[in-house]
Amino acid sequence: MVGNKGISIWFFIGSLLLIYGVIITAANVYEMIHPTMERQVVLKNINFGVWWGILLLIIGFTYFYTFRPWKNKKTNK
Amino acid sequence: MLNNLASHLNLLFSGGGSIISLGWVDSLIIIVYFLFVLGIGWYLMRFTKTGEDFFLAGRDMTAWIAGLSFVAANLGSLELMGWAAASYQYGILAAHWYWIGAIPAMLFLGIIMMPFYYISKTHSVPGYLKLRFGDGASMLSAVSFGFMTVFMSGINMYSMAIVMKVVLGWDIHFSIWVSSITVMVYVVLGGLLSAIFNEVLQFMLIWLGALVIPVIGLIETGGWSGMVARIQHNFAGGDYTHLWRTMGSFQDNPMGIHWTGIVFGLGLIISFAYWTTDFLVVQRVLAARDLRSAKMAPIIGAAFKMMVPFIVILPGLLGLAVIPGLVGEKEAIATGAHSYNEVLPLMLARYAGPGLLGLGVTALIAGFMSGMAGNVSAFATVWTYDIYKPVHLKLKGTEGTDAHYVKIGRWCTIIGVFVSIGTAYLVQQFASIMDYVQALFSFFVAPLFGTVILGMLWKRTTKEGGFWGLFAGIGSSIAMWAWVKIDPSALKIIALSEHAKDMAENMYRALWSWIICVLVTVIVSYMTKPKPEKELIGLVRGCTDIPSEGHLPWFKRPIFWASLVFVVFLALNIIFW
């Protein structure tokens, strides 16, 4: 938020993390079902990418929803 | 910090192909990042109309945003790569630069110094010197800061391009131009506001991208104790996991430094000088919306700075546990083995699957860009307000309009970026320039702290004392550096031991130059006439009414949070003693 006007920086951060969460979760779920990656990573069996993607989704959605700019417009009306 | 830049740049000499290659998901992550930072700059342009908007982000930042930006401006990609490499080389001793080398100074800035910077309504550190000591000390500080900032930015840019070439196989020209033009566009559009907002975004990405390594690494090694057991097995006889135990003698630790150098040189001089007078970081706090936010911002920054070793030092230690055998740069060239300078990308390649690799690389790019945006926005402010404005006033006899200074600020940003790019190419041709510019930067930092702290806390300090103290401190620092270059045996006099290494020399040189600056300032001040007290209101302790925080509940007072951070800082030092 710039002063009391505009979109909060936390909304931008939430949006970016939400997009990253979707991309990383989807890519890692696909990789889990159809292993195609040539490069082997350590502890592949724990599917860390899926969990990290879900974490990004949760953090991203929390910021995205809490700081959504249309909430202020409704309040002002 | 800049001290170990030389070791990062040893990457220059590492040959071979790239360490990791990106898939399309990873590339998509990076492309989305670039679109976002440019989009933020474009969006914020509408809020950047006046000089206060462009140079000080409208002085409307909350404590959290100013605090995160404060610490992000310092968290460059070379910081991540370099200190991970240093922790592989020296073990947990590298954490001194994050704890004793930062936390006390950041808290001191918040509690003691910030009220004077903020109440004086200065726009920069040279601006404070002008109010306190007049044009001489201010101009000396502004010109040195202006030049050194863009030169250092160019050196960092070149180093980042080398890192990207080694890690990803990217073309050097592509890395330099794409990243610097992106930074230029969003800073020109939105000024400091855009730089700060992007720094907060970049800070989040750095954490979420870099945290992957310690989390999976600790799972692989079975936690901290498992990691320590593996390190002890791999490097029997070496102590890589204790902060202070090996500091009793120069010869007992791989850094070749004594605890007095760390406590007094790093902890009391270098860190205080950097965190309290380097305008690159202080500018972020000056953008806070009120005095309480300005005091809280460095405290919040200190809390996060204290945690940075978990994404920087811990990956290096985990590297010692799971990929022993990384060697120094010369040996790596001779044998074709991997160097410890590559430990962070090697760990990233070891653990990061699809998308996570892109996130990790984005963290490195974000780190570089946050550092560069900090450099160019600080450069634009100092050049416009502290160099251009007085010269314009002298030549034209009248002040320019606010819109004129905003225009100059935008041009300074563009020029600053191009000078940085030019420096990057110059360094490519003449690598030794890096060492000289880095040394040059170090000459100013410690004496400047002596001048500012005396000016703020001692009302007897005079204009002449401030100028000659700063001049003598810088001169003595240059003289000591040249003495050791000409006669290496002088090291045992300056650093108090013939076993001292480069880092120890830097610590002690800073300590002596600070002492000389303070002594000369005090002596000259006693010989000259001080300013009347009424002219020192808002600038000096004892002449300034600092608003009371008595009406605030205890949990909202900056001193409470500073004390809490300090207790955690002490606990960390005791735990890892």
XYZ file of C-alpha atoms in Angstrom:
654
model
C 0.000 0.000 0.000
C 1.269 3.454 -0.890
C 0.018 5.567 1.974
C -3.675 4.814 2.183
C -4.113 4.375 -1.552
C -3.223 1.761 -4.129
C -2.555 -1.941 -3.997
C -0.615 -3.407 -1.088
C 2.847 -4.852 -1.773
C 1.688 -7.941 0.132
C -0.972 -8.513 -2.538
C 1.726 -8.557 -5.238
C 3.791 -10.973 -3.161
C 0.739 -13.176 -2.549
C -0.080 -13.235 -6.275
C 3.458 -14.200 -7.256
C 3.691 -16.950 -4.645
C 0.268 -18.229 -5.669
C 1.407 -18.512 -9.305
C 4.642 -20.180 -8.224
C 2.722 -22.545 -5.961
C 0.498 -23.648 -8.851
C 3.440 -24.116 -11.243
C 5.677 -25.985 -8.778
C 2.913 -28.200 -7.370
C 1.641 -29.121 -10.831
C 5.129 -29.814 -12.205
C 6.086 -31.991 -9.251
C 2.806 -33.920 -9.146
C 3.253 -34.644 -12.855
C 6.855 -35.683 -12.210
C 5.676 -37.955 -9.386
C 3.187 -39.718 -11.652
C 5.265 -39.711 -14.842
C 8.934 -39.574 -13.846
C 10.709 -37.989 -16.785
C 13.478 -35.958 -15.236
C 16.933 -36.993 -16.387
C 18.643 -35.347 -13.449
C 18.252 -37.323 -10.228
C 17.826 -35.414 -6.985
C 18.574 -36.731 -3.511
C 15.538 -37.816 -1.428
C 13.317 -37.849 -4.488
C 11.045 -40.307 -2.663
C 9.810 -37.674 -0.186
C 8.415 -35.568 -3.072
C 9.659 -32.385 -1.486
C 8.712 -30.306 -4.532
C 5.024 -31.152 -4.027
C 5.127 -30.119 -0.363
C 7.039 -26.927 -1.108
C 4.600 -26.075 -3.883
C 1.674 -26.551 -1.490
C 3.425 -24.344 1.087
C 3.807 -21.594 -1.539
C 0.141 -22.014 -2.455
C -0.938 -21.597 1.175
C 1.310 -18.583 1.855
C 0.431 -17.041 -1.497
C -3.301 -17.499 -1.086
C -3.212 -16.110 2.487
C -1.514 -12.887 1.347
C -3.555 -12.710 -1.860
C -6.859 -12.986 -0.001
C -5.962 -10.856 3.037
C -4.638 -7.932 1.008
C -6.991 -8.149 -2.000
C -7.603 -4.592 -3.278
C -11.349 -5.123 -3.954
C -11.910 -5.641 -0.189
C -11.103 -1.940 0.401
C -13.421 -0.835 -2.402
C -16.330 -2.727 -0.811
C -15.499 -1.231 2.605
C -15.376 2.278 1.144
C -18.790 1.832 -0.496
C 29.480 -7.358 3.019
C 32.171 -6.697 0.504
C 35.119 -8.119 2.353
C 35.221 -11.484 0.672
C 34.322 -10.302 -2.795
C 37.710 -11.373 -4.059
C 36.978 -14.960 -3.144
C 33.673 -14.855 -5.001
C 35.411 -13.538 -8.024
C 37.781 -16.419 -8.098
C 34.901 -17.955 -9.991
C 36.276 -15.943 -12.852
C 38.939 -18.532 -13.262
C 36.838 -21.647 -12.928
C 36.399 -23.339 -16.252
C 34.235 -26.175 -17.536
C 30.547 -26.384 -18.464
C 27.557 -25.239 -16.434
C 26.745 -26.912 -13.126
C 22.997 -27.088 -13.666
C 20.639 -26.836 -16.588
C 17.124 -25.485 -16.334
C 13.943 -27.147 -17.581
C 11.034 -25.215 -19.072
C 9.265 -25.031 -15.685
C 12.338 -23.408 -14.155
C 12.559 -20.946 -17.037
C 8.881 -20.091 -16.615
C 9.482 -19.288 -12.921
C 12.260 -16.854 -13.885
C 10.223 -15.202 -16.673
C 7.240 -14.667 -14.317
C 9.604 -13.021 -11.817
C 10.887 -10.529 -14.396
C 7.344 -9.681 -15.485
C 6.337 -9.036 -11.884
C 9.180 -6.691 -10.985
C 8.649 -4.667 -14.158
C 4.898 -4.626 -13.522
C 5.416 -3.300 -9.989
C 7.644 -0.493 -11.329
C 5.048 0.420 -13.938
C 2.225 0.354 -11.376
C 4.116 2.524 -8.867
C 5.018 5.180 -11.425
C 1.634 6.874 -10.770
C 2.590 7.412 -7.099
C 5.995 8.946 -7.850
C 5.495 12.617 -8.607
C 7.456 14.726 -6.119
C 11.081 14.649 -5.038
C 10.064 13.181 -1.684
C 8.214 10.394 -3.550
C 11.103 9.593 -5.866
C 14.014 9.878 -3.438
C 12.391 8.919 -0.119
C 9.351 6.867 -1.192
C 7.083 9.613 0.147
C 8.396 8.898 3.682
C 5.405 6.636 4.054
C 6.795 3.126 4.556
C 5.654 0.968 7.453
C 8.286 -0.404 9.831
C 7.947 -3.875 8.259
C 8.453 -2.726 4.684
C 11.342 -0.405 5.581
C 12.891 -3.129 7.779
C 12.702 -5.896 5.167
C 13.965 -3.556 2.474
C 16.795 -2.468 4.821
C 18.068 -6.032 5.125
C 17.252 -7.049 1.496
C 19.354 -4.234 0.026
C 22.336 -5.928 1.651
C 21.404 -9.511 0.692
C 22.948 -9.796 -2.776
C 23.438 -12.970 -4.794
C 27.175 -12.800 -4.158
C 26.372 -12.590 -0.480
C 24.525 -15.904 -0.767
C 27.138 -17.606 -2.947
C 30.163 -16.086 -1.230
C 29.223 -16.764 2.361
C 28.059 -20.301 1.583
C 31.535 -20.823 0.086
C 33.164 -19.145 3.092
C 31.311 -21.439 5.487
C 32.528 -24.471 3.495
C 36.053 -23.074 3.835
C 35.962 -21.688 7.395
C 32.964 -23.422 8.959
C 30.535 -21.573 11.203
C 33.092 -18.766 11.795
C 31.522 -17.115 8.741
C 28.379 -16.528 10.833
C 30.277 -13.816 12.740
C 29.552 -11.489 9.802
C 25.803 -11.988 10.365
C 25.703 -11.935 14.138
C 28.339 -9.883 15.949
C 29.166 -8.246 12.614
C 25.628 -6.885 12.175
C 23.128 -7.249 15.024
C 24.560 -4.864 17.688
C 25.146 -2.208 15.007
C 21.626 -2.498 13.592
C 20.087 -2.214 17.049
C 22.328 0.780 17.823
C 21.156 2.450 14.612
C 17.509 1.891 15.551
C 17.656 2.989 19.177
C 20.424 5.605 19.352
C 21.093 7.073 15.913
C 17.799 6.894 14.050
C 16.109 9.684 16.032
C 18.745 12.173 14.827
C 18.694 11.039 11.203
C 14.904 11.156 11.242
C 14.250 14.329 13.254
C 16.827 16.277 11.227
C 14.683 15.435 8.140
C 17.810 14.728 6.161
C 17.447 12.883 2.867
C 20.883 11.207 3.073
C 23.917 10.577 5.285
C 26.011 13.237 3.461
C 22.937 15.460 3.955
C 23.228 14.954 7.728
C 26.942 15.808 7.556
C 26.064 19.024 5.734
C 23.628 20.046 8.451
C 26.108 19.151 11.198
C 29.501 20.055 9.709
C 28.824 22.106 6.577
C 29.907 21.554 2.981
C 33.473 20.167 3.389
C 32.781 16.863 5.157
C 29.481 16.472 3.296
C 31.007 16.860 -0.166
C 33.934 14.553 0.676
C 31.488 11.900 1.822
C 29.008 12.428 -1.067
C 31.564 12.285 -3.864
C 33.311 9.214 -2.454
C 29.990 7.470 -1.825
C 28.596 8.376 -5.260
C 31.540 7.018 -7.209
C 32.172 3.984 -5.070
C 28.526 2.965 -5.149
C 28.266 2.724 -8.922
C 31.708 1.131 -9.212
C 30.800 -1.504 -6.636
C 27.511 -2.026 -8.409
C 29.429 -2.714 -11.647
C 31.770 -5.126 -9.913
C 28.836 -6.986 -8.368
C 27.134 -7.035 -11.772
C 30.141 -8.586 -13.426
C 30.511 -11.105 -10.601
C 26.848 -12.055 -10.942
C 27.261 -12.551 -14.684
C 30.242 -14.840 -14.036
C 28.196 -16.802 -11.502
C 25.372 -17.216 -14.017
C 27.848 -18.341 -16.662
C 29.446 -20.920 -14.386
C 26.198 -22.135 -12.823
C 23.823 -21.983 -15.787
C 26.044 -21.472 -18.802
C 24.373 -18.111 -19.561
C 26.144 -15.622 -21.795
C 27.861 -12.881 -19.755
C 26.481 -10.051 -21.915
C 22.941 -11.435 -21.643
C 23.113 -11.548 -17.811
C 24.603 -8.055 -17.511
C 22.191 -6.318 -19.872
C 18.926 -8.083 -19.024
C 19.273 -7.772 -15.248
C 20.624 -4.212 -15.194
C 18.148 -2.831 -17.718
C 15.311 -4.404 -15.713
C 16.552 -2.722 -12.535
C 16.984 0.570 -14.389
C 13.443 0.480 -15.776
C 11.706 -0.165 -12.472
C 13.822 2.337 -10.501
C 13.426 5.066 -13.138
C 9.664 4.492 -13.159
C 8.979 4.280 -9.436
C 12.117 5.629 -7.726
C 12.890 4.488 -4.193
C 9.301 3.342 -3.752
C 9.708 0.841 -6.566
C 13.149 -0.217 -5.312
C 11.784 -0.807 -1.811
C 8.667 -2.701 -2.919
C 10.717 -4.930 -5.190
C 13.257 -5.491 -2.416
C 10.505 -6.798 -0.137
C 9.322 -9.128 -2.921
C 12.887 -10.199 -3.603
C 13.477 -10.809 0.100
C 10.562 -13.263 0.198
C 11.831 -15.037 -2.928
C 15.374 -15.275 -1.595
C 14.067 -17.008 1.521
C 11.628 -19.328 -0.215
C 14.167 -20.211 -2.909
C 17.197 -20.682 -0.692
C 15.448 -22.401 2.230
C 15.005 -25.556 0.154
C 18.664 -26.514 0.690
C 18.837 -26.432 4.521
C 15.455 -28.117 4.909
C 16.229 -31.122 2.666
C 19.873 -31.109 3.778
C 18.934 -31.506 7.434
C 16.501 -34.296 6.510
C 19.301 -36.078 4.638
C 21.865 -35.730 7.430
C 19.446 -36.538 10.252
C 19.325 -33.044 11.775
C 22.035 -30.809 13.262
C 23.736 -33.542 15.323
C 23.800 -35.865 12.309
C 25.355 -33.122 10.219
C 28.030 -32.399 12.847
C 28.847 -36.119 13.117
C 29.312 -36.337 9.341
C 31.541 -33.248 9.276
C 33.679 -34.667 12.091
C 33.930 -37.939 10.185
C 34.855 -36.205 6.924
C 37.282 -33.686 8.449
C 38.720 -35.357 11.540
C 40.622 -32.886 13.732
C 39.012 -29.758 12.254
C 36.507 -27.666 14.198
C 33.886 -26.268 11.823
C 30.910 -25.926 14.118
C 32.021 -23.634 16.948
C 31.958 -19.845 16.801
C 34.385 -18.766 19.518
C 36.367 -21.765 20.781
C 39.141 -21.462 18.209
C 39.477 -17.685 18.408
C 42.097 -17.606 21.178
C 45.005 -17.531 18.739
C 45.641 -16.426 15.148
C 46.948 -19.925 14.312
C 44.095 -21.971 15.746
C 41.502 -21.059 13.138
C 41.507 -21.092 9.331
C 40.634 -17.383 9.126
C 43.885 -16.474 10.852
C 42.178 -14.005 13.142
C 42.088 -13.385 16.889
C 38.882 -12.739 18.853
C 39.938 -9.130 19.445
C 39.874 -8.541 15.688
C 36.355 -9.982 15.452
C 34.980 -8.155 18.511
C 36.645 -4.750 18.106
C 37.484 -4.595 14.383
C 34.394 -6.306 12.964
C 31.867 -6.010 15.792
C 32.572 -2.453 16.938
C 33.969 -0.642 13.905
C 33.313 -2.242 10.512
C 29.763 -3.344 11.250
C 28.811 -0.082 12.990
C 30.354 1.860 10.128
C 28.497 -0.089 7.461
C 25.100 -0.444 9.110
C 24.860 3.062 10.562
C 26.489 5.276 7.937
C 26.297 3.486 4.586
C 23.527 5.401 2.866
C 22.627 2.392 0.719
C 20.975 0.779 3.740
C 20.155 3.875 5.830
C 18.093 5.355 2.953
C 15.545 2.540 3.380
C 14.931 3.508 6.993
C 14.687 7.228 6.224
C 11.643 6.316 4.104
C 9.713 5.215 7.222
C 6.414 6.987 7.904
C 7.142 8.109 11.498
C 9.880 8.037 14.126
C 8.647 4.833 15.780
C 8.610 3.048 12.390
C 12.096 4.402 11.660
C 13.346 3.014 14.988
C 11.571 -0.318 14.526
C 12.769 -0.868 10.928
C 16.434 -1.670 11.795
C 15.224 -3.835 14.702
C 12.979 -5.861 12.375
C 15.870 -5.957 9.906
C 18.174 -7.244 12.667
C 15.742 -10.044 13.554
C 15.738 -11.244 9.937
C 19.467 -10.668 9.466
C 20.058 -12.938 12.458
C 18.258 -15.748 10.615
C 20.100 -15.351 7.293
C 22.852 -17.857 8.339
C 20.192 -20.554 8.095
C 20.027 -20.024 4.306
C 23.640 -19.003 3.766
C 25.960 -20.578 6.354
C 24.006 -23.797 6.920
C 24.161 -24.824 3.205
C 27.962 -24.498 3.388
C 28.105 -26.660 6.524
C 25.755 -29.193 4.935
C 28.114 -29.205 1.954
C 30.959 -30.208 4.299
C 28.754 -33.078 5.495
C 27.389 -34.433 2.208
C 29.792 -33.323 -0.550
C 33.268 -33.357 1.009
C 36.159 -32.917 -1.381
C 35.429 -29.498 -2.841
C 38.744 -27.726 -3.245
C 40.230 -24.262 -3.527
C 40.115 -22.401 -6.824
C 43.685 -23.098 -7.953
C 43.376 -26.815 -7.265
C 40.006 -26.882 -9.009
C 41.581 -25.440 -12.160
C 44.484 -27.864 -12.025
C 42.447 -31.009 -11.352
C 39.053 -30.213 -12.875
C 37.369 -30.831 -9.513
C 34.601 -28.594 -8.204
C 35.572 -25.566 -6.120
C 33.969 -24.699 -2.784
C 32.885 -21.420 -4.419
C 30.312 -23.546 -6.230
C 28.884 -25.168 -3.097
C 25.521 -23.365 -3.217
C 24.619 -24.262 -6.835
C 25.940 -27.788 -6.266
C 23.630 -28.168 -3.282
C 20.770 -26.685 -5.290
C 21.375 -29.196 -8.081
C 21.542 -31.991 -5.477
C 18.140 -31.284 -3.921
C 15.976 -29.124 -6.170
C 13.507 -30.803 -8.538
C 11.368 -29.175 -11.266
C 10.443 -25.594 -10.464
C 12.452 -25.545 -7.234
C 15.621 -25.167 -9.271
C 14.059 -22.175 -11.040
C 12.995 -20.785 -7.674
C 16.556 -21.146 -6.349
C 18.038 -19.424 -9.411
C 15.359 -16.715 -9.114
C 16.536 -16.214 -5.512
C 20.063 -15.570 -6.798
C 18.852 -13.166 -9.492
C 16.535 -11.424 -6.999
C 19.466 -11.039 -4.597
C 21.570 -9.384 -7.246
C 18.779 -7.088 -8.396
C 17.854 -5.955 -4.878
C 21.498 -5.042 -4.250
C 21.793 -3.180 -7.543
C 18.523 -1.290 -7.074
C 19.809 -0.247 -3.644
C 23.017 1.039 -5.202
C 21.453 3.034 -8.021
C 18.640 4.559 -5.953
C 21.128 5.664 -3.264
C 23.477 6.978 -5.963
C 20.666 8.985 -7.605
C 19.709 10.587 -4.275
C 23.229 11.512 -3.186
C 24.227 12.749 -6.634
C 21.089 14.862 -7.047
C 20.745 16.304 -3.543
C 24.302 16.417 -2.225
C 26.370 17.092 -5.350
C 24.168 18.501 -8.142
C 21.942 20.717 -5.965
C 24.715 22.741 -4.237
C 26.573 23.145 -7.551
C 23.349 24.235 -9.299
C 22.682 26.739 -6.511
C 26.200 28.154 -6.770
C 26.147 28.471 -10.557
C 22.566 29.680 -11.062
C 22.136 31.493 -7.748
C 18.704 29.941 -7.256
C 17.143 26.601 -6.286
C 15.726 24.381 -9.026
C 12.103 23.237 -8.909
C 11.093 19.943 -7.324
C 10.164 18.564 -10.767
C 13.634 19.513 -12.035
C 15.319 17.476 -9.282
C 13.063 14.472 -9.955
C 14.083 14.662 -13.610
C 17.760 14.830 -12.616
C 17.188 11.877 -10.244
C 15.764 9.800 -13.114
C 18.720 10.718 -15.349
C 21.138 9.896 -12.523
C 19.545 6.456 -12.250
C 20.070 5.843 -15.973
C 23.631 7.193 -15.868
C 24.372 5.180 -12.713
C 23.269 1.958 -14.408
C 25.348 2.655 -17.517
C 28.433 3.559 -15.464
C 27.908 0.276 -13.596
C 27.705 -1.616 -16.880
C 30.843 0.182 -18.087
C 32.620 -0.772 -14.858
C 31.541 -4.384 -15.342
C 33.169 -4.455 -18.799
C 36.241 -2.638 -17.511
C 36.646 -5.259 -14.813
C 36.375 -7.962 -17.468
C 39.447 -6.452 -19.140
C 41.426 -5.526 -16.012
C 40.555 -7.865 -13.136
C 42.895 -6.083 -10.689
C 40.575 -3.043 -10.732
C 38.243 -4.997 -8.473
C 40.789 -5.197 -5.682
C 41.576 -1.500 -5.900
C 37.961 -0.341 -5.951
C 37.135 -2.632 -3.072
C 40.097 -1.309 -1.104
C 39.069 2.254 -1.966
C 35.604 1.633 -0.605
C 37.019 0.295 2.633
C 39.092 3.464 3.174
C 36.017 5.638 3.756
C 33.701 3.464 5.822
C 35.354 3.328 9.258
C 36.433 7.014 9.466
C 32.981 8.145 8.342
C 31.479 6.301 11.287
C 33.864 8.161 13.629
C 32.782 11.511 12.176
C 29.036 10.777 12.266
C 28.969 9.267 15.761
C 30.955 12.134 17.306
C 28.799 14.667 15.477
C 25.650 13.024 16.798
C 26.642 12.331 20.386
C 29.118 15.122 21.283
C 27.962 18.693 20.871
C 31.510 20.066 21.252
C 32.477 18.578 17.846
C 33.182 21.422 15.428
C 32.945 21.814 11.667
C 36.741 21.846 11.376
C 37.060 18.838 13.708
C 34.595 16.858 11.583
C 36.347 17.596 8.319
C 39.952 17.075 9.468
C 39.049 13.974 11.479
C 37.430 12.395 8.420
C 40.340 13.465 6.232
C 42.945 12.063 8.648
C 41.023 8.788 9.072
C 40.782 8.239 5.308
C 44.415 9.270 4.795
C 45.697 6.929 7.508
C 43.660 4.043 6.101
C 45.181 4.579 2.644
C 48.669 4.888 4.164
C 48.330 1.608 6.118
C 47.043 -0.211 3.026
C 49.938 1.103 0.902
C 52.476 0.265 3.640
C 51.455 -3.415 3.667
C 51.417 -3.516 -0.160
C 54.977 -2.153 -0.307
C 56.298 -4.020 2.728
C 54.234 -7.141 3.632
C 56.130 -7.462 6.922
C 54.240 -4.359 8.128
C 51.276 -6.696 8.638
C 52.633 -7.771 12.002
C 52.535 -4.160 13.192
C 49.095 -3.271 11.801
C 47.339 -6.574 12.536
C 49.406 -7.328 15.671
C 50.650 -10.705 14.420
C 52.728 -12.024 11.533
C 50.242 -14.896 11.315
C 47.358 -12.544 10.546
C 45.646 -13.004 7.160
C 43.881 -10.555 4.800
C 40.642 -10.443 6.782
C 42.510 -9.655 9.987
C 44.361 -6.837 8.203
C 41.037 -5.299 7.119
C 39.678 -5.486 10.683
C 42.663 -3.828 12.299
C 43.080 -1.212 9.556
C 39.466 -0.187 10.128
C 40.038 -0.066 13.884
C 43.178 2.135 13.639
C 41.695 4.509 11.045
C 38.596 4.955 13.226
C 40.740 5.702 16.283
C 42.825 8.217 14.305
C 39.663 9.893 12.982
C 38.213 10.177 16.503
C 41.467 11.490 18.035
C 41.980 14.124 15.307
C 38.314 15.175 15.504
C 38.525 15.617 19.291
C 41.849 17.503 19.201
C 40.824 19.834 16.366
C 37.411 20.397 17.977
C 39.038 21.543 21.224
C 41.203 23.935 19.201
C 38.272 25.476 17.296
C 35.032 27.222 18.148
C 31.888 25.056 18.450
C 28.504 25.956 16.975
C 25.992 27.542 19.363
C 23.630 24.949 20.860
C 20.571 26.442 19.197
C 22.078 25.506 15.803
C 22.441 21.891 16.917
C 18.781 21.296 17.709
C 17.550 18.165 15.950
C 21.105 17.074 15.141
C 22.902 16.266 18.394
C 22.099 14.317 21.535
C 21.654 16.700 24.460
C 20.330 19.491 22.223
C 17.372 17.569 20.809
C 14.057 16.663 22.382
C 13.399 13.085 21.372
C 9.669 12.293 21.562
C 8.859 10.112 24.563
C 7.485 6.618 24.056
C 6.078 6.516 27.566
C 2.488 6.527 26.306
C 3.034 3.311 24.337
C 2.377 -0.079 25.943
C 5.654 -1.958 26.632
C 5.153 -4.400 23.777
C 5.014 -1.542 21.250
C 8.206 0.152 22.389
C 11.272 -0.240 20.115
C 13.547 -0.742 23.146
C 11.583 -3.848 24.158
C 11.987 -5.457 20.716
C 15.642 -4.394 20.493
C 16.287 -6.046 23.875
C 14.523 -9.212 22.747
C 16.580 -9.396 19.541
C 19.762 -8.797 21.565
C 18.902 -11.636 23.965
C 18.369 -14.026 21.022
C 21.659 -12.796 19.541
C 23.462 -13.607 22.818
C 21.730 -16.998 23.035
C 22.832 -17.936 19.492
C 26.444 -17.057 20.329
C 26.290 -19.150 23.503
C 24.572 -22.114 21.805
C 27.164 -22.245 19.018
C 30.086 -21.131 21.247
